[in-house]
mmCIF file of C-alpha atoms in Angstrom:
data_model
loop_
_atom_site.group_PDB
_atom_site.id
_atom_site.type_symbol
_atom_site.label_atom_id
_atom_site.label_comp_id
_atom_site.label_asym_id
_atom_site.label_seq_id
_atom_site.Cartn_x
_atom_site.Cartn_y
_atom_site.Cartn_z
ATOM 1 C CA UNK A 1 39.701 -27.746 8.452
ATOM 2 C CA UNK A 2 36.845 -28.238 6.036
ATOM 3 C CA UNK A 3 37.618 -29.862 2.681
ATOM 4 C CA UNK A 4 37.223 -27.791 0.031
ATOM 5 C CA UNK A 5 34.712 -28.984 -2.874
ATOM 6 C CA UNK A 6 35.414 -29.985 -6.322
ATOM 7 C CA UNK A 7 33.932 -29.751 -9.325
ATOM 8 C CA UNK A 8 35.077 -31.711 -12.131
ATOM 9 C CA UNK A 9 33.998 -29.735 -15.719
ATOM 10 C CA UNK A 10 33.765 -33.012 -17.979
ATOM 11 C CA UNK A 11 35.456 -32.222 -21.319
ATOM 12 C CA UNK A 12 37.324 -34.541 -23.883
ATOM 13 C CA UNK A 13 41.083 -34.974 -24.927
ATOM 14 C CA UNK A 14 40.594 -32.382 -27.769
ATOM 15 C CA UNK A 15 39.997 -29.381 -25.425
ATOM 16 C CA UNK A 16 42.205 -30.437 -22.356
ATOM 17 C CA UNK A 17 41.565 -26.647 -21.727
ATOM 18 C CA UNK A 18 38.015 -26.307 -22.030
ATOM 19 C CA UNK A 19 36.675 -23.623 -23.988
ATOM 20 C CA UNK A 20 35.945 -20.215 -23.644
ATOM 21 C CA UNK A 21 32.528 -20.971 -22.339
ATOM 22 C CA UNK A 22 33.596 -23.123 -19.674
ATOM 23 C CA UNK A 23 36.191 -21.447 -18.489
ATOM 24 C CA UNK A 24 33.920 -18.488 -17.947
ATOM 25 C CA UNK A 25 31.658 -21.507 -15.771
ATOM 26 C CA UNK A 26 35.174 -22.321 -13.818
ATOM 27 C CA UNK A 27 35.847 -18.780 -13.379
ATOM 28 C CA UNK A 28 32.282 -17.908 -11.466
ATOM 29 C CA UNK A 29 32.549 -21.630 -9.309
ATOM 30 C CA UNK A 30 36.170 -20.632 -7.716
ATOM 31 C CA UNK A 31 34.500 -17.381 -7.233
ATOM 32 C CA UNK A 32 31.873 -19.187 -4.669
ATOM 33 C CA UNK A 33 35.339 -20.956 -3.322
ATOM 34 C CA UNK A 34 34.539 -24.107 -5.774
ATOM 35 C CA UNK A 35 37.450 -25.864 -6.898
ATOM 36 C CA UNK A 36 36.651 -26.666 -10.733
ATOM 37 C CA UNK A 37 38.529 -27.539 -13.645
ATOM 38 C CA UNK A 38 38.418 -29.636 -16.527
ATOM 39 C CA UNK A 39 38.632 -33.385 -16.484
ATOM 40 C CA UNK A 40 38.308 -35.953 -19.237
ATOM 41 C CA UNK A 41 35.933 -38.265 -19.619
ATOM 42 C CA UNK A 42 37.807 -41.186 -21.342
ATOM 43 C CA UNK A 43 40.804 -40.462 -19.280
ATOM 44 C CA UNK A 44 41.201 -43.768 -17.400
ATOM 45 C CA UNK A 45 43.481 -42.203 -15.023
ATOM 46 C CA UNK A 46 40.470 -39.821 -14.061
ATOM 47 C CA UNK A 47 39.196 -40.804 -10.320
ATOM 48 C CA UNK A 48 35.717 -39.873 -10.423
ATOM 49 C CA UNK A 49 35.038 -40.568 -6.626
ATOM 50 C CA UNK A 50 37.579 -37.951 -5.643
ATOM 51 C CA UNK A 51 35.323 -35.351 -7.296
ATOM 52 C CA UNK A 52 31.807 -33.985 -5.501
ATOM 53 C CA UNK A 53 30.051 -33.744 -8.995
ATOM 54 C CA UNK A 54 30.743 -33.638 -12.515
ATOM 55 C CA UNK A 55 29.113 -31.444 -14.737
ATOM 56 C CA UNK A 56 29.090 -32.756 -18.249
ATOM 57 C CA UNK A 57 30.549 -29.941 -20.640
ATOM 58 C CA UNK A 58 32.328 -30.026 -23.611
ATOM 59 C CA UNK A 59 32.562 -33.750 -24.293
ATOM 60 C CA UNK A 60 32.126 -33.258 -28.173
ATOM 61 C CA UNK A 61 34.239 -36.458 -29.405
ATOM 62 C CA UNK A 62 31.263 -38.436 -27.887
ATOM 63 C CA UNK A 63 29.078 -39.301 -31.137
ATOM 64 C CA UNK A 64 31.634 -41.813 -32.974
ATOM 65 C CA UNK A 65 31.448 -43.946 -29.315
ATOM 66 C CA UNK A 66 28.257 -43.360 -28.238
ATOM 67 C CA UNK A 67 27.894 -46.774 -26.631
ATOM 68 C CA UNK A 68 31.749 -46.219 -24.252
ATOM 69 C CA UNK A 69 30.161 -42.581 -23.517
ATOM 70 C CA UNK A 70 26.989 -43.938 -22.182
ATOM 71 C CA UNK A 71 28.756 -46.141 -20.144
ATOM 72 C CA UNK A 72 31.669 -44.005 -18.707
ATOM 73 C CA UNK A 73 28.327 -41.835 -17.344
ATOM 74 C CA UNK A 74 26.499 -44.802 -16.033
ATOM 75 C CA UNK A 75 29.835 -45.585 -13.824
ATOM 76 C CA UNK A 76 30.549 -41.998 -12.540
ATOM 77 C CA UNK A 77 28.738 -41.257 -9.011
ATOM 78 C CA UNK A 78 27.918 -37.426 -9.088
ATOM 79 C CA UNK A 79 26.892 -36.813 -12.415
ATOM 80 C CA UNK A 80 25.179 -33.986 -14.242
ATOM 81 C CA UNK A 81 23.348 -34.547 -16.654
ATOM 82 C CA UNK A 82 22.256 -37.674 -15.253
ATOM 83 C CA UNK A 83 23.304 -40.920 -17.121
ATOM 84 C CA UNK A 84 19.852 -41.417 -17.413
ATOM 85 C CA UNK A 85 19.531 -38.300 -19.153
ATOM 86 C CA UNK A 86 22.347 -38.473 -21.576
ATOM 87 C CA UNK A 87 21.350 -42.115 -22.462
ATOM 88 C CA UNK A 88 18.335 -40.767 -23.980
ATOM 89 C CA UNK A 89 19.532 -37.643 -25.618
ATOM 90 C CA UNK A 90 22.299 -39.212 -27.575
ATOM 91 C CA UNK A 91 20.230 -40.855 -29.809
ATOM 92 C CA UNK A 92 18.060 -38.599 -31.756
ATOM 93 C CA UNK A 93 15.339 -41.078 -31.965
ATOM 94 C CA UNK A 94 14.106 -39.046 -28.611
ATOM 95 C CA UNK A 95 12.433 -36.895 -31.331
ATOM 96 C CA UNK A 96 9.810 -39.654 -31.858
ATOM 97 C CA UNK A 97 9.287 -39.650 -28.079
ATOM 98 C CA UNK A 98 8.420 -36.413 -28.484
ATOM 99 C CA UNK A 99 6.416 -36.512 -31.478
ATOM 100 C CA UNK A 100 4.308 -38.737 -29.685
ATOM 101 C CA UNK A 101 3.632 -36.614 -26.631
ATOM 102 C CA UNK A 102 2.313 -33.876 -28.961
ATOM 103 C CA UNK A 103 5.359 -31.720 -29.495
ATOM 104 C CA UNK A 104 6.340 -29.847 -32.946
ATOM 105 C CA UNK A 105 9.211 -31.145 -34.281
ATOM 106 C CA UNK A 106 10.584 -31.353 -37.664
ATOM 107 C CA UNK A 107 8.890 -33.874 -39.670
ATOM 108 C CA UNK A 108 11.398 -36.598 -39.683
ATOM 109 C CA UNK A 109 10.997 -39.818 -42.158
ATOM 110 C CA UNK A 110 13.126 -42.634 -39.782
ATOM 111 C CA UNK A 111 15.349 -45.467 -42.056
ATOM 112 C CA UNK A 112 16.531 -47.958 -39.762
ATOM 113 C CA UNK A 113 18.939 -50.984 -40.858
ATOM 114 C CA UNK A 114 16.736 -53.354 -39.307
ATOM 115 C CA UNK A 115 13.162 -52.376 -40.679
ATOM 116 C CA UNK A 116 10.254 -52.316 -37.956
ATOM 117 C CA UNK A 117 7.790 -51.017 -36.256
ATOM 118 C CA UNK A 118 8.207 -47.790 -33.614
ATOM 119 C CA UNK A 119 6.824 -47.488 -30.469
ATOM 120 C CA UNK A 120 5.934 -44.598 -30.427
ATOM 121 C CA UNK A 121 2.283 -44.038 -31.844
ATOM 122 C CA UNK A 122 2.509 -46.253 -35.155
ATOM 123 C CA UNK A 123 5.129 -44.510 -36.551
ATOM 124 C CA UNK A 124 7.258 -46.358 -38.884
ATOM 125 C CA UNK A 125 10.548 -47.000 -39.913
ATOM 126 C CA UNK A 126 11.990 -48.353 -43.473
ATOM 127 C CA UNK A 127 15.187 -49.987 -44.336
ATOM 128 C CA UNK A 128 15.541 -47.803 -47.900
ATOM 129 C CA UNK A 129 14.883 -44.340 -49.246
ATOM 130 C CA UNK A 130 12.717 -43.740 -51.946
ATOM 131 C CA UNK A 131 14.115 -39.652 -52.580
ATOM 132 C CA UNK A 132 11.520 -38.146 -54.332
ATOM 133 C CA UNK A 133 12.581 -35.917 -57.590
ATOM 134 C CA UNK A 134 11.677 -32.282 -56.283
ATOM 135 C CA UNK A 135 12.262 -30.683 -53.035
ATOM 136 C CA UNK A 136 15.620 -30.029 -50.859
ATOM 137 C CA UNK A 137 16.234 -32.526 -47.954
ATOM 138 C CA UNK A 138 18.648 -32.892 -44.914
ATOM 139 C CA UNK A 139 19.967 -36.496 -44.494
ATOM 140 C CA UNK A 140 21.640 -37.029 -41.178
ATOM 141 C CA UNK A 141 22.426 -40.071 -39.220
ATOM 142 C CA UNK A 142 20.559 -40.449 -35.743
ATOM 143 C CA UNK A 143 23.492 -40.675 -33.600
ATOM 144 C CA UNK A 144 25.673 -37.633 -34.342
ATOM 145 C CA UNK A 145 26.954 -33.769 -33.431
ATOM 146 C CA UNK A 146 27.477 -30.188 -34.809
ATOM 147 C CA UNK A 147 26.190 -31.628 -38.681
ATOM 148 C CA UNK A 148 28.701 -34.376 -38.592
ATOM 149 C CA UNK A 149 27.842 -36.779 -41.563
ATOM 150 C CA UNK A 150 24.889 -34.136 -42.512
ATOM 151 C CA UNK A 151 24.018 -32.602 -46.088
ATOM 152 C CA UNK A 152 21.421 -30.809 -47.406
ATOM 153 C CA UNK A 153 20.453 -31.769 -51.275
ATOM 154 C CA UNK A 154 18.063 -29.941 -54.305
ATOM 155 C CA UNK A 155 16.859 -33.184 -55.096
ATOM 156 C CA UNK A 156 15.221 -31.595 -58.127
ATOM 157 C CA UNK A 157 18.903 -31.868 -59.465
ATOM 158 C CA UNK A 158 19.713 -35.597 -60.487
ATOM 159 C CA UNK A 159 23.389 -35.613 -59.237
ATOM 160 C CA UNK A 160 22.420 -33.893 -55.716
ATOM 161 C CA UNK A 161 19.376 -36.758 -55.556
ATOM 162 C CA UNK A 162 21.529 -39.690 -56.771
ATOM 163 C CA UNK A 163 24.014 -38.518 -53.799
ATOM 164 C CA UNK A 164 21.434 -38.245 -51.465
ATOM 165 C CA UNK A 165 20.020 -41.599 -52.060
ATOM 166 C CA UNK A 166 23.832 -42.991 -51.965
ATOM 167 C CA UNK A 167 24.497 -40.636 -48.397
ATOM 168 C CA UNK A 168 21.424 -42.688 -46.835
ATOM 169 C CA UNK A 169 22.377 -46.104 -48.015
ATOM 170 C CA UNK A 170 26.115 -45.293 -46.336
ATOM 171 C CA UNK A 171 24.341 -45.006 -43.093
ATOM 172 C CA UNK A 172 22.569 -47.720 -43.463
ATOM 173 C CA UNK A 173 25.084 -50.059 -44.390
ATOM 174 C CA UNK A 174 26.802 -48.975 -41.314
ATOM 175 C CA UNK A 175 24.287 -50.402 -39.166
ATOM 176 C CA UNK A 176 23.084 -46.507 -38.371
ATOM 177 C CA UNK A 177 19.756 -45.723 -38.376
ATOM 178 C CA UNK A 178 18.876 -42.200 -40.941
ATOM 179 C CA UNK A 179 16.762 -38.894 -40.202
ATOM 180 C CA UNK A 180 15.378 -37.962 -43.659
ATOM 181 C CA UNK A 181 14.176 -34.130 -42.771
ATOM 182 C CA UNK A 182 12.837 -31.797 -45.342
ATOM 183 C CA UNK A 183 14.923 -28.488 -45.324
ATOM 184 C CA UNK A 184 13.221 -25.620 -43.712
ATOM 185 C CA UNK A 185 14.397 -22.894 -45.702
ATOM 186 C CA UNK A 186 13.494 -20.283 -43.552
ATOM 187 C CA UNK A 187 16.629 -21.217 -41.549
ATOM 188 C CA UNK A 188 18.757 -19.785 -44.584
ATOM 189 C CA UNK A 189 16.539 -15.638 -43.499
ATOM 190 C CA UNK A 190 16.071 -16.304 -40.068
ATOM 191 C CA UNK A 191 18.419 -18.698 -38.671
ATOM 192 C CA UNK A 192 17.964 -21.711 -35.779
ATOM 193 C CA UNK A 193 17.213 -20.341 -32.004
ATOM 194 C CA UNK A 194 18.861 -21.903 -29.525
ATOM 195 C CA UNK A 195 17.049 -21.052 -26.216
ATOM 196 C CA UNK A 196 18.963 -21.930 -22.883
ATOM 197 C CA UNK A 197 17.488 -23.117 -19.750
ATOM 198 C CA UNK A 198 19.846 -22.948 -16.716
ATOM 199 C CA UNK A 199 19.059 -24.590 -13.464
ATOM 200 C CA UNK A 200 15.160 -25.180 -14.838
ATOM 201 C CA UNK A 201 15.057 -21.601 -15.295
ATOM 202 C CA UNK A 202 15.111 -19.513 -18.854
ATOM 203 C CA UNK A 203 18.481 -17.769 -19.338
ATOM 204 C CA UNK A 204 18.638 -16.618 -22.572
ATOM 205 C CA UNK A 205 18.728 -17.234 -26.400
ATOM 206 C CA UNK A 206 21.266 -17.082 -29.264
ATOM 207 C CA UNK A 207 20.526 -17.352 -33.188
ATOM 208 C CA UNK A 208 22.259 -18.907 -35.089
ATOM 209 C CA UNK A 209 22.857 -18.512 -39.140
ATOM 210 C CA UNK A 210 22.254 -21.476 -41.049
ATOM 211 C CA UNK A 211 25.167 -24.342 -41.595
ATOM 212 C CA UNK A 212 23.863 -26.501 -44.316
ATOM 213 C CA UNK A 213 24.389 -24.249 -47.685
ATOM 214 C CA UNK A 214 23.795 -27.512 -49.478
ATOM 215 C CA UNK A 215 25.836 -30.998 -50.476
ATOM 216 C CA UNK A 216 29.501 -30.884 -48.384
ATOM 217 C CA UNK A 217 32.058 -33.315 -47.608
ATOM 218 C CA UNK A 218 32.371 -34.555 -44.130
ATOM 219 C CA UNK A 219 33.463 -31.511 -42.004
ATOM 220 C CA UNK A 220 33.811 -31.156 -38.198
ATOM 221 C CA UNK A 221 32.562 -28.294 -36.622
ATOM 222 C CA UNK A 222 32.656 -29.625 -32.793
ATOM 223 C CA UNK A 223 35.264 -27.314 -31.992
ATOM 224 C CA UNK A 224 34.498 -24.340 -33.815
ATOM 225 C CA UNK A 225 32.634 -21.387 -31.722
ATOM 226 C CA UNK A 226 28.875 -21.450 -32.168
ATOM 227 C CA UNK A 227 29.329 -24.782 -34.887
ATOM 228 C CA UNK A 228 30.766 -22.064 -37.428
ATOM 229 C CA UNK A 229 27.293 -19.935 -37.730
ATOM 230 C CA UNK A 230 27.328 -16.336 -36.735
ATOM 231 C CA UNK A 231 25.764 -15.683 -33.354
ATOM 232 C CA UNK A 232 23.610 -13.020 -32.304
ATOM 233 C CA UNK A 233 21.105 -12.123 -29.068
ATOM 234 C CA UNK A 234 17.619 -13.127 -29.893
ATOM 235 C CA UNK A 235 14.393 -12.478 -28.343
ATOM 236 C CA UNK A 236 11.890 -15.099 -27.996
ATOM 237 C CA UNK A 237 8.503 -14.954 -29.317
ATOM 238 C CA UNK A 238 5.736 -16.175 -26.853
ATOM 239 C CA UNK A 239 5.483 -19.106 -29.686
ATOM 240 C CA UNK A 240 8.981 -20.193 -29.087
ATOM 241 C CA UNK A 241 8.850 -20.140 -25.334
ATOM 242 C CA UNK A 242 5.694 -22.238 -25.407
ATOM 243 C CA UNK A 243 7.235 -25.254 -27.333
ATOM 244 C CA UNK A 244 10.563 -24.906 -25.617
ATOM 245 C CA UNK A 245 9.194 -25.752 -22.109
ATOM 246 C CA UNK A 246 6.801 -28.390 -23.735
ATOM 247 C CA UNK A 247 9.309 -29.847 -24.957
ATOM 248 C CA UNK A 248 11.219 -29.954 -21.720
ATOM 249 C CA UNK A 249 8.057 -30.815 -20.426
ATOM 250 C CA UNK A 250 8.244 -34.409 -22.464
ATOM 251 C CA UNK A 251 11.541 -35.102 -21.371
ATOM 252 C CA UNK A 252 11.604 -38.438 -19.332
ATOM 253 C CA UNK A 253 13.655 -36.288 -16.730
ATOM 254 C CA UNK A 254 11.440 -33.598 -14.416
ATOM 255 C CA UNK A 255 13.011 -30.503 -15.702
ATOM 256 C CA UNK A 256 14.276 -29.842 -12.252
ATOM 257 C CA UNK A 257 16.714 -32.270 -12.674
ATOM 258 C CA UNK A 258 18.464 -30.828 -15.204
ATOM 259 C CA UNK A 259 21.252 -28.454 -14.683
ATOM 260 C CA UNK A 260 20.851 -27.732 -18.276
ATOM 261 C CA UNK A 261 19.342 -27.872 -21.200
ATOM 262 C CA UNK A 262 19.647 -25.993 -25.396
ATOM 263 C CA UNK A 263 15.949 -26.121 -27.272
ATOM 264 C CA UNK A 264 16.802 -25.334 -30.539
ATOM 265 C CA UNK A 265 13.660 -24.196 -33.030
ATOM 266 C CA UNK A 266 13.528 -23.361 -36.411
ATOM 267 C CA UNK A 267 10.282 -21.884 -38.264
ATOM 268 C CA UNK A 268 7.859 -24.165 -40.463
ATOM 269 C CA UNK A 269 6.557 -23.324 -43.711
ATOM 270 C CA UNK A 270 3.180 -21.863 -41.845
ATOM 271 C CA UNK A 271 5.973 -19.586 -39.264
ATOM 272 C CA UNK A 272 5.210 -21.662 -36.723
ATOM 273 C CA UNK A 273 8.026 -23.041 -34.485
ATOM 274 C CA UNK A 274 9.633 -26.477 -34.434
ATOM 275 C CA UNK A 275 11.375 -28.262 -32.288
ATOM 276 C CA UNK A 276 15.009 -29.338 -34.352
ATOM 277 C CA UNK A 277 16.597 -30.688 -31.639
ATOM 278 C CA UNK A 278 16.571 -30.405 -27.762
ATOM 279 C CA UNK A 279 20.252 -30.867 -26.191
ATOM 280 C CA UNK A 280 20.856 -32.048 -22.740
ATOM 281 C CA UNK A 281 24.132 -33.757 -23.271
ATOM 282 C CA UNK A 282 26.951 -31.485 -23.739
ATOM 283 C CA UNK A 283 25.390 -28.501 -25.774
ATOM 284 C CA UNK A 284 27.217 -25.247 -25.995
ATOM 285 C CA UNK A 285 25.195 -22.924 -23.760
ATOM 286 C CA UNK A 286 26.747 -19.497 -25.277
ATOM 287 C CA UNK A 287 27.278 -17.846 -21.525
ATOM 288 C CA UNK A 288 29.767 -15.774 -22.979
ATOM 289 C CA UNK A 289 26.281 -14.539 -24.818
ATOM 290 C CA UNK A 290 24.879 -12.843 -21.637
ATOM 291 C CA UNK A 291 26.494 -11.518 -18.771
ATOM 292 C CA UNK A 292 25.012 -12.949 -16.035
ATOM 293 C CA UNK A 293 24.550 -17.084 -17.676
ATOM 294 C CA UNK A 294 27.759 -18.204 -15.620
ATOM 295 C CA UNK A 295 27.289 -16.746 -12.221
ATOM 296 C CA UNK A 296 23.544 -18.496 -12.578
ATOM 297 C CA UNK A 297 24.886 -21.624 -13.583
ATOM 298 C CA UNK A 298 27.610 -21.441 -11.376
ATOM 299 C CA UNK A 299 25.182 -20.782 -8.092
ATOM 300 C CA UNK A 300 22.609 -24.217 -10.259
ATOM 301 C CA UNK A 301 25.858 -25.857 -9.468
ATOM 302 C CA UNK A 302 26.261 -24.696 -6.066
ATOM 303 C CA UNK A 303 22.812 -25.568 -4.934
ATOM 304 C CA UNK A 304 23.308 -28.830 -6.590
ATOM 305 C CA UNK A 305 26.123 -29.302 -4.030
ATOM 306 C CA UNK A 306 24.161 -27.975 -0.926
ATOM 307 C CA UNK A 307 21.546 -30.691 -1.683
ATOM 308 C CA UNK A 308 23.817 -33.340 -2.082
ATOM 309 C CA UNK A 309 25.213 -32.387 1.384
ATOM 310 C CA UNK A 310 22.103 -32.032 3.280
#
């Protein structure tokens, strides 16, 4: 009698469950006979071997141990996204990577602890912040989810500047390295686009409304549908699509590899689009967004499988 195959849906100890997403992804794999269901990572009583792949889902406590995540994937055999692949996206440095190959992302200013040189085209890095006295600005630490340890600040205001300054030296006395980002306000009318790629194909894309109303205390927003933001259906512009699969394009990983991946893209001050951040760790995919996102996923997964076996 043939075994059947199992899928383990990676998640972490705060959603034992999974969420609604995932179980939507379970659902459609038991419906090609596909034994899935969740499993979590930092569970030491997890046997990894016993599973034919892993599909890396909702493991949103991962930020605060990046280091222990990286090398839980490194260990497990049948993993997707690769180790490889989640090594590099979990530190938002990538964005330099990509800067470098030519793709539009948010103009970042890097503050590392350890001042020094990047390698990626001359760019940079300083070990302070010099805020300047007019403009609003996103500080954000380099190693983080869903706006954890994020604030926006009016810096034209002397309180929201001498916090900002203050937010960036925290970081940096924590040994982690800073993202100072000007704020694109156009994010406050038209939101942040998340575009979802699904077995190296286009699926769909969500908008989202904007998080960051200005300076907030710490506030999770891992395990809150959609980060918190209203969702909606959005339809790509040919300008969005372009820099989504150039960006994917950049990625150290052929985009065949991936079983997933979230580009999401805000507009500049000229319209244009830019790349915010491109998510092929554990990003919410929004399948419960369009109909048909779990079944494709689901038969990604499948094919993933036949390969394996061949």
């Amino acid at each position: 009698m043939r075994r059947q195959v199992r899928v383990a849906l990676v998640t972490c100890a705060e959603l034992p469950d999974l969420d609604e997403d995932t179980q939507l992804l379970a659902q459609a794999l038991r419906a090609r006979g596909i034994d899935a269901g969740p499993a979590i990572w930092s569970d030491p009583q997890v046997d990894w071997n016993a599973f034919d792949l892993a599909v890396v889902r909702t493991s949103w406590d991962y930020a605060p141990r990046r280091d222990e995540f990286v090398a839980w994937a490194e260990r497990v055999p049948r993993l997707l996204n690769s180790a490889a692949a989640l090594r590099w996206n979990t530190d938002k440095t990538y964005l330099r990577e990509l800067a470098a190959r030519g793709v539009r992302i948010v103009p970042t200013q890097w503050l590392d602890p350890k001042r020094g040189q990047s390698p990626f085209s001359g760019q940079s890095t300083v070990s302070a912040w010099e805020a300047p006295h007019a403009g609003e600005y996103v500080v954000k630490p380099a190693i983080s989810a869903s706006a954890a340890d994020t604030s926006r600040y009016a810096l034209g205001n002397p309180g929201q500047r001498a916090a900002a300054t203050a937010h960036a030296q925290r970081l940096l006395d924590a040994q982690r390295a800073v993202m100072i980002q000007p704020y694109q306000i156009s994010i406050d009318a038209d939101g942040e686009r998340s575009m979802i790629f699904l077995a190296g194909e286009y699926s769909h894309t969500v908008r989202k409304d904007a998080v960051l109303s200005g300076p907030r205390e710490q506030e999770d927003l891992r395990f809150i549908p959609g980060g918190g933001s209203g969702l909606r259906s959005h339809e790509p512009t040919q300008a969005e699509i372009a820099l989504a699969r150039s960006a994917l394009e950049a990625v150290p990983v052929a985009l065949g590899e991936l079983l997933y991946a979230r580009v999401d893209l805000v507009s500049g001050e000229d319209g244009a689009p830019l790349l915010m951040e491109l998510e092929i760790t554990e990003p919410e995919l929004f399948l419960r967004m369009e109909p048909s996102a779990p079944a494709r996923l689901a038969a990604g997964i499948e094919a993933r499988l036949s390969r394996r076996s061949a």
